[in-house]
Amino acid sequence: MKKIYSIFILAILFACNDDFLQRFPQTSIAQENFFKSTTDLRTYSYQFYDYLGASYMDRPSDNTTVEKGGIQSLMLGSVTADNAGGWGSWGTVRAINFFLDNYKKAQGDAGEIKKYGAMGHFARAKCYTGMVQTYSDVPWYSHVVKDDDTEMLFKPRDTRELVVDSIIADLEFATANLTNESSKALLSKWAAYTELSRFCLYEGTYRKYHSGETDLHVVKSADYFLNKAVSAAEAVMKSGNFAISSKGNPGEDYGDLFNGGTELNSNPEIIMYIDYEDDKREHGSRLVLDFENGISRTMADSYLYMNGSFVPKSVTDVTPLEQVFENRDPRMKQSLYFPGYILPSDPIPYKISINKTGGYGQIKFIPKVKAKHWEGFYSCYTDLPLYRYAEVLLNYAEAKAELGQLSQTDLDKTINLLRDRVGVGHLFMNPPIDPVNEAINKGITSKQKAELLEIRRERRVELFAEGFRYDDMMRWKLGKIFEQPQQGIYVPSSGMVDVTGDGEVDYFISDSESKKPADLPDNVSVLITTSDDSPVYLENGNYGHIMFKFEQRGIGTFIEPKYYYRPIPTSQMLLNTNLKQIFGWN
Amino acid sequence: MFNLYKYKLMEKKWFNDEGPSRSLFKWLRVMRLTVLFLLTALIHVSASVYSQQTKLSISLRNASVKEVLTQIENQSEFFFLYKNENVDVNRIVNVSIKDKSVEDLLDQIFKGTTVSYEVVNRQIVLVDNGKSSPVAPPSQPQQKPISGKVTDSSGVTLPGVSVSVKGTTNGCITDSDGNYSLSNVPGTGILQFSFVGMKTQEVLVANRTKINVTLSPSIENIDEVVVVGYGTQKKSNLTGAVQQVTSKELENRTVINVGQALQGLIPNLNISIPNGRANTTPNMNIRGMGSLSGNEPLIVIDGVPSTMTEFMAINPNDIENVSALMDASSASIYGARAAFGVILVTTKKASTNEMQVTFNSNVSFRRPTVLPDYILDQNIVMKAKVDASGGWYNLKDIFGISDWDYLDQVTKGEAPQIKVNPEDPTKWITAGRTNWYKEAMRDFGVTQNHNVAVSGSSSKTRYYLSGAYSRQEGVFKYGNDIFDKYNFRGKTDFDVTKWLTISDNVSYNNDYFDEPSHGFSIYSLLNTPTLDVIKNPDGSWTKSGATIFGSTIEGGRIYTRNSRFWGSFSANANFFDKMLSITAKATFLRGNKELKNIWIPVQYKTGPNVIETLNPILDAQRDACSDRQNVFDLYADFTKSFNQHNFHVLVGYNQEYRYSDWFASNRNGLITSSVPSISLATGDKIVNESATDWATRSGFFRLNYDFNGKYLFEVNGRYDGTSRFPKKDRFVFVPSMSMGWNITKENFFAQFSNVVSSLKPRFSYGVLGNQDVDAYAYLATMGAGTTSSILPGDKTEQQTTIYAPGIVGNSLTWEKVKTTNVGVDFGFLRNRLSGTFDYYNRAVLDMLTKSKTLPSVLGTSEPLANAANLVTKGWELSLTWKDNFKLLNSDFNYSVSGNLSDSRAWITKYDNPDGRLSDYYAGYEVGTIWGYQVNGLFQTQEELANHANQSQFWTYPGKVTPGPGDIKFEDLNGDGQIRAANTIYDMQDQKKIGNSRARYNVGFRAAFDWKGFDFSMFIQGVLKQDWYPSAGYDFWGLNYGPWGNLQRYQYENSWTPEHTDAYLPRIKGYAASTWSGAEMLQANTRYLQNNAYLRLRNISLGYSLPAVLIQKVKLSQLRFFASGDNLLTWTGIKVPNIDPETSFGDYPLQKMISLGINVKF
């Protein structure tokens, strides 16, 4: 009987009230309860900012020496579809599409809702830009893909044409619906215009210099994008909101933009910047000097004389470090390590590690004051520019010159404004051609080639270490440059180098121990290039520019057009057999 | 001697006579066979019924009386008791009866003798009336009468115990209530209590007149009682696969938690202890790989589901026994959470004895099991580092100056180990010989355990109270970690009426871990260069010194405190003469964890005037977690027997709710480090919380039937509901059945009974559910997070953002776990050799995993679905030999036992028809290691040039040119290119080279006791397991990177042009790092390690002072012991100083020596 009774109790407990077994999360939000207000949109949109990053180094590119990252593995044939990782930022695409699929549900001011939508479109464009630059054709998704949507999941690549058009549509939606922002840490209409001009310039020049590559599935002409680049840049220029920052100190104004020397939020040149704060968000920009980041001779040689003329090869061939910086574009000493340079953290001049770097080092982005920047590896908190006006001007000038429409007026409102800040002589139409610069920039097809060569030089110098160089090399189809061994500073046959600028020898470099003077002071670092543990050697045995043994052992081949692209990993090819490798990656 | 001799003790079926009181007096069943004596006396009425009902048929010619009695015992449940020397059992008789009562038979065989018999239930006492010995007349005037009661360790009274005054013929036998009385005992006399199956005990009389004695068994497992779900069962009646260890095997291990003591005791209860930290929770698993979604066993402590952490927090000395329910049949009473077995923990019960106090105390001294062996000579070390960094760094990069001469001088001791850098006078240059690991270690860490327990009873109350304190100090010289643990438990049973008992079981546990906030990682001890020194010439820390020692000493502490209150309150009522028993129980757990942390910056100097700061932020943290669990049980137990049919029914209801939350706060900018409160800080506040809850509600039943103890059947079932699944998929019914056959009870088996004492094949089958998913796995929710971007919102800061939800499946429901189990329990040679063997096949169907791998364009994890199947097959064997003999007139008891188990698991269904190796596929054996064939190293450049292209695995191509001494992968498919496999159908140059799962887990124990000495040793191990060393300095040394240290083994066994047959390849920095190529990390046959090991877990020697000595100071036991743990290890790993159990850089496992004392009074 008792048994029956207890079974009866059980029956009651199961039959009624299953609240006990219904439990809901207490510290996360159900999808249905979100996207109600513009505050929700703003909250969600904050994550888009985490997709944006500023660079403070040009690795890998021909601006640097030792660390070529994946480029060397690629050129030596070690990269295959089997071991290549990557393939897309699909998590980011989904997060953005989830927002774009839902943001219109919010109640509130229509303009504000559109503004947040524009942020989503901008973020998606930015995300896809990276993918197009890596893989060319990629599948485009404008909505969240569901796990049972096999058609979308297993679709082949979309053409570059389609994806690029979609990116531009996203960016144009952003320029139309974003607004002026009170803070330059926020995404504004002008940042979107800058991105639009950057992307259109990229795509325009890409189509121009890569035309004829099989597997480049495009229809529209280069000029279509170059014109868009011009008009987007023009929009920023005509807004009147921005100007080249100058306080009349040619020796500091440029460098201060990158080393905490000026407040970026109020700086007229800054379109958007990334805010860093002590203990909260920090970067490692103090590591740009040494730490596997050496600067190449071709970068150093790009800086003009004060009067605006280039330095002939006959001079750069024999000038030791002590004299290199004389009479040069002031941006050089605000970008590159020079003899006598003192780190804010140190009491005495810094002695660059020339055996690692080749002797040229980077100081652009090193914090200007000591503060706590030196307390850890990634402990710098100087704000970093993300979009600055100088780039807009350079985009404008380059697009114009590629279109063959550049005029002196254009130069005066772009390149020459940059030169004015540092007091370097102006660029004029039909400038003399620097054979070195011409050799680097092979294949220019514009009728304004002479101007274009100088505009490219200006871009390399002005935007040094801001992360543009690799993308520029790719769109100008300069991959073959990676086949040329890099060089560092020039070492005379005496082997004596003074890197600290105090007139005392710091390094003795030679191909033979026996050439070492007997009375060399203790504090002189000795580098015998024939020794196994020397990573460098001299161009001409016992004198010449420093060169690198790792490149001597094998520099590889930059296979065109294959190496402008990366393969889709085999694992993804196996999952989706509709994906096909292009540009010979199979 | 008046000694009652039991000729042979058979397994008896006694179930139906136990009466209907199963559940109320459950404790009654935790006793040895001797309980029969009590029961026969208690239930007299049914006795004669049995003797009249039982009909015997025996026909023997020229047989001894002894043989006839044996036959009777075999055919029935009768057993005989008689005085050894009085009854002549060797007399030859002829017997021929058919379907007669036992009385008729006995009348026949003793006809014409003076032997008479008395049938008491199933016990038949034979007395030869013609030979009764005269009782010695009183001879000493000071003698007095003594009386008392004899019980066994579970408090059951023992009838038939022989009590005598040592050295005299004065003696008697205890009556059916276990009482005895003797007259004329001198105060100096020693009472001797002896009983078959029990250890003889001697007690000094002194001035007492009442002496109660508890006898302990000499040979166990004659008929053990085993704890099962919601009750107990006699081992002989068990049909499921259940393994049990008792307190005897857990006692006196000087362990900080019970997980360490359990390791290796139960076959296929696989326990791994990941490191040697005092508060580490071991990993437990029953029968190997369960499901891809998890395979934790359910832990039930005193009937209440608990977490592993809670299990580890209880006092090991409180544990009476631990049962592992291995198969579906035994586990299914716990339903869906028991799919991968149940660990049942029962604490010691309130005793029915007089008050007894137990005190145990021990202290241990511990050191790490392995110590690294580094080369410290500065010039050799530096040479190796420069070699290892070929292509990257030269001497100056690593050392700061290019000066081999200084290194040579300092190696010879002719130069200081630290000096000002001649090239940069602001910095120091160091060339030390610091073995950081050795510097950091104390000679030994100390552990102490102290435990006191009081148990006893008064007329209506039984109680057990215990308290314990443990302290484990870490093994470090500086900034040591300290773990303190307090445990209290109180249990009371109170008989309200004859039919109602109320009980409580309350425990409180508090532990406290105090460690440095910047506890240097052990990893850093192993890879901080030996060339660094601890302090600068001016006494300040160097950077390494500050990182390792400065921060542990000065950098602040973390305090973690766990407290748990756990109370179970129950009532048990029984009705209808104990036929029906109903139990209601409510259990509440309240636990909380607090964490307080402060980080204090530490200063160091890199040069005479360069002061730098390590961890520059002065920061305080305060976290709190809380747990609450409410469990309600109601179950009824019904027992009924008629003729030889025995029934037992259990029906119950269970509901459980558990809530856990976590709250964390952090603030920097402390005003003072002396008061590390977040309220006394000025910096940013960071707060965070999470909370989870879940609920289950279930009904369950068990039905047992047996016929005469011979044929055993059991059916279990449980209807389970959980909050973890959506409403429509929330409930599941899990049934199971099992059966067994006690072959030795068959008449035809009697002829083997001298050899085979017991033999019981078993079979079970059941389907369980598994619900091991996150609490809200079926709901799509959007989590919150903080941006790294600092943005102007309401305030310029890192903003809170909300992330997109993942994809959840349309329906999620229970995994189904089907287990088939075939087993046998056996005992040979009067159960001196006993054992169990089980084979099982456990199939997990509808495993909760991703249904299939989707292209990464999905952008998130694939949703969980009930999509895959897995099968685990294995077996477990345990064997015990126990015996005793007389050595120099004293009992020498010894036992040897061992267990061995194995399991393998295969995926049997998975949506991966292409056999992509990046995923599971049908046919995949879990743990498979794919790799390359490596027969040797390249010896020449030509060999390398002519070999297949290995460029995919080149380490930083261009920086380090491939060369002699590098690993040579065999081109198995001969295509001239070494490539990895992508699918099982396209293996390229890879093949199966091993399996990473532990197989053949083994435990071996040997013990003896003699003349007060006891000895035991215990070896545990894994006999088969492969391991391919992962990236790190432990195995690969400088091949991982030039910043580590030079191990002696690497120095002596790496390829060089002079040492071309070396085991290890040439030293090549980063070749074993994950960054690029990772050629040494490509699993291959040459460097695949045999991770099998055997470990001498424990060896212990104790001595108990003779009873007669300690009784003078009113003690009943005084024992001293010394033991050693983890003293010896055998491993197959080629590189020395790698512990087979602990991962590199984790808190080291320790060996220890302990001393202890056990006192009872």
Short mmCIF file of C-alpha atoms in Angstrom, two decimals, chain A residues 2-3 6-7 9-10 13-14 17-18 20-31 34-35 42-44 46-47 49-50 66-67 72-73 76-78 80 82-83 87 90-91 94-95 98 139 141 145-147 153-154 183 185-186 275-277 279-281 292 347-348 351 353 355-356 374-375 507 522-527 533 535 550 553-554 570-572 574-576, chain B residues 386 391 393-397 402 422-424 426 580 582 612-613 616-617 634 651-653 655-657 659 668 684 689-691 693 695-699 719 721 723 727 730-731 776 778-782 787-794 796 798-807 853-860 863 914 916 951-952 954 957-959 961 979-980 982-983:
data_model
loop_
_atom_site.label_atom_id
_atom_site.label_comp_id
_atom_site.label_asym_id
_atom_site.label_seq_id
_atom_site.Cartn_x
_atom_site.Cartn_y
_atom_site.Cartn_z
CA LYS A 2 2.81 2.33 0.88
CA LYS A 3 4.39 1.45 -2.39
CA SER A 6 4.69 6.56 -3.23
CA ILE A 7 4.07 5.77 -6.86
CA ILE A 9 3.32 10.83 -5.29
CA LEU A 10 5.68 10.29 -8.17
CA LEU A 13 5.31 15.22 -9.28
CA PHE A 14 5.84 14.31 -12.89
CA ASN A 17 4.46 21.73 -12.77
CA ASP A 18 7.65 21.29 -14.70
CA PHE A 20 11.33 22.86 -11.52
CA LEU A 21 13.01 21.42 -14.59
CA GLN A 22 12.87 24.64 -16.60
CA ARG A 23 16.00 26.68 -15.95
CA PHE A 24 17.16 29.74 -17.81
CA PRO A 25 20.59 31.33 -18.03
CA GLN A 26 21.08 34.06 -15.49
CA THR A 27 24.11 35.88 -16.82
CA SER A 28 23.62 35.94 -20.56
CA ILE A 29 20.96 37.38 -22.83
CA ALA A 30 18.52 35.54 -25.06
CA GLN A 31 18.60 36.69 -28.65
CA PHE A 34 18.31 42.12 -27.63
CA PHE A 35 18.36 44.60 -30.54
CA ARG A 42 25.80 50.77 -29.85
CA THR A 43 26.72 48.06 -27.34
CA TYR A 44 27.00 45.44 -30.05
CA TYR A 46 31.66 48.27 -29.90
CA GLN A 47 33.12 44.89 -30.87
CA TYR A 49 36.38 48.41 -33.17
CA ASP A 50 38.33 45.36 -32.02
CA VAL A 66 66.06 40.26 -41.20
CA GLU A 67 62.56 39.10 -40.47
CA GLN A 72 60.84 33.34 -47.06
CA SER A 73 59.09 30.03 -46.30
CA LEU A 76 61.60 28.41 -50.54
CA GLY A 77 58.59 26.27 -51.34
CA SER A 78 57.73 25.26 -47.79
CA THR A 80 51.62 24.14 -49.36
CA ASP A 82 48.58 21.03 -46.60
CA ASN A 83 50.35 23.18 -44.08
CA TRP A 87 41.25 30.73 -44.66
CA TRP A 90 34.46 33.70 -40.92
CA GLY A 91 33.72 34.14 -37.25
CA ARG A 94 29.21 35.88 -38.94
CA ALA A 95 29.30 38.31 -36.00
CA PHE A 98 24.30 38.64 -37.31
CA PRO A 139 32.65 33.24 -51.10
CA TYR A 141 28.06 36.02 -47.40
CA VAL A 145 24.78 31.13 -42.67
CA LYS A 146 22.72 28.51 -40.92
CA ASP A 147 24.14 25.08 -40.25
CA LEU A 153 27.93 26.41 -46.85
CA PHE A 154 29.17 24.42 -49.79
CA SER A 183 35.89 61.73 -30.87
CA ALA A 185 38.53 57.24 -31.62
CA LEU A 186 35.11 56.61 -33.14
CA ASP A 275 43.38 54.90 -28.05
CA TYR A 276 45.92 53.13 -25.85
CA GLU A 277 46.11 53.54 -22.10
CA ASP A 279 47.54 49.01 -17.98
CA LYS A 280 44.51 48.75 -20.23
CA ARG A 281 45.44 48.49 -23.81
CA GLU A 292 64.49 41.36 -35.34
CA PRO A 347 71.11 57.68 -20.22
CA ILE A 348 73.55 57.14 -23.08
CA LYS A 351 74.23 51.07 -29.64
CA SER A 353 72.92 45.65 -32.87
CA ASN A 355 74.94 42.11 -36.66
CA LYS A 356 71.23 41.46 -36.31
CA TRP A 374 59.69 50.34 -20.84
CA GLU A 375 58.32 48.17 -18.06
CA TYR A 507 82.11 47.81 -33.86
CA ASP A 522 87.31 46.39 -24.46
CA ASN A 523 84.00 47.95 -25.29
CA VAL A 524 84.33 47.47 -29.04
CA SER A 525 82.15 44.65 -30.33
CA VAL A 526 84.04 42.43 -32.71
CA LEU A 527 82.28 40.76 -35.60
CA ASP A 533 78.25 32.53 -35.46
CA PRO A 535 74.78 36.08 -39.18
CA PHE A 550 70.34 33.56 -44.21
CA ARG A 553 71.85 30.20 -47.89
CA GLY A 554 68.67 30.38 -49.88
CA THR A 570 43.49 21.23 -47.86
CA SER A 571 41.26 20.51 -44.88
CA GLN A 572 38.71 23.01 -46.19
CA LEU A 574 38.17 18.27 -48.50
CA LEU A 575 35.13 19.58 -46.64
CA ASN A 576 33.81 21.55 -49.57
CA VAL B 386 75.01 29.27 -29.76
CA GLY B 391 70.96 31.38 -37.96
CA TYR B 393 71.72 34.61 -32.63
CA ASN B 394 75.38 34.69 -31.91
CA LEU B 395 77.28 34.83 -28.67
CA LYS B 396 76.73 38.54 -28.30
CA ASP B 397 72.99 38.24 -28.73
CA SER B 402 81.38 38.35 -27.65
CA PRO B 422 82.62 46.22 -20.76
CA GLU B 423 80.71 47.16 -23.91
CA ASP B 424 77.88 48.79 -22.00
CA THR B 426 75.20 50.47 -17.61
CA LEU B 580 8.44 -2.68 4.59
CA ILE B 582 10.45 3.70 4.16
CA GLU B 612 63.44 48.20 -13.22
CA THR B 613 60.16 46.93 -11.95
CA PRO B 616 54.56 47.04 -12.08
CA ILE B 617 50.91 47.13 -11.09
CA LEU B 634 12.09 9.13 -0.66
CA VAL B 651 10.96 2.02 -5.22
CA GLY B 652 12.00 5.61 -4.82
CA TYR B 653 11.90 9.22 -5.85
CA GLN B 655 15.04 15.32 -6.91
CA GLU B 656 18.04 17.52 -7.03
CA TYR B 657 18.80 21.15 -7.61
CA TYR B 659 23.19 26.35 -8.25
CA ASN B 668 44.55 48.31 -9.29
CA ASP B 684 39.80 50.88 -12.36
CA GLU B 689 29.94 37.28 -12.53
CA SER B 690 28.43 34.10 -13.82
CA ALA B 691 25.76 31.77 -12.52
CA ASP B 693 21.82 26.12 -12.19
CA ALA B 695 17.70 20.44 -11.75
CA THR B 696 16.83 16.78 -12.06
CA ARG B 697 13.80 14.83 -10.97
CA SER B 698 13.63 11.05 -11.05
CA GLY B 699 11.80 7.91 -10.02
CA TYR B 719 12.85 7.56 -15.09
CA GLY B 721 14.18 14.31 -16.16
CA SER B 723 16.74 20.79 -17.00
CA LYS B 727 11.09 20.29 -22.70
CA ARG B 730 13.74 16.13 -21.26
CA PHE B 731 12.77 12.70 -19.93
CA TYR B 776 21.83 25.63 -21.00
CA TYR B 778 19.97 23.98 -25.92
CA LEU B 779 19.42 27.72 -25.57
CA ALA B 780 21.01 30.30 -27.84
CA THR B 781 22.30 33.09 -25.68
CA MET B 782 24.38 36.13 -26.28
CA THR B 787 36.30 45.22 -25.83
CA SER B 788 40.02 45.68 -25.94
CA SER B 789 39.36 48.99 -27.65
CA ILE B 790 39.11 52.01 -25.41
CA LEU B 791 36.17 53.98 -26.65
CA PRO B 792 34.18 57.01 -25.66
CA GLY B 793 30.76 55.72 -24.65
CA ASP B 794 29.08 57.02 -21.54
CA THR B 796 35.90 56.53 -22.21
CA GLN B 798 36.93 49.47 -22.53
CA GLN B 799 33.28 48.96 -23.29
CA THR B 800 30.97 46.10 -22.58
CA THR B 801 29.75 44.49 -25.73
CA ILE B 802 27.39 41.64 -26.53
CA TYR B 803 28.46 38.86 -28.84
CA ALA B 804 26.50 36.86 -31.37
CA PRO B 805 25.07 33.59 -30.08
CA GLY B 806 26.35 30.26 -31.29
CA ILE B 807 24.16 27.79 -33.13
CA THR B 853 32.29 19.12 -39.54
CA LEU B 854 31.07 21.98 -41.68
CA PRO B 855 33.18 24.32 -43.78
CA SER B 856 34.65 27.12 -41.72
CA VAL B 857 32.51 29.65 -43.57
CA LEU B 858 29.88 28.73 -40.98
CA GLY B 859 31.76 31.11 -38.73
CA THR B 860 31.03 29.36 -35.47
CA PRO B 863 25.76 22.79 -33.11
CA ASP B 914 35.83 10.84 -46.57
CA ARG B 916 39.35 13.14 -42.99
CA SER B 951 60.76 21.00 -47.15
CA GLN B 952 57.31 21.14 -45.54
CA TRP B 954 61.99 22.60 -42.47
CA PRO B 957 64.02 27.52 -43.99
CA GLY B 958 66.82 29.75 -44.97
CA LYS B 959 67.80 30.45 -41.41
CA THR B 961 69.92 24.88 -43.57
CA ARG B 979 53.65 14.77 -46.87
CA ALA B 980 51.12 14.44 -44.10
CA ASN B 982 44.73 14.12 -45.08
CA THR B 983 42.36 11.19 -45.06
#
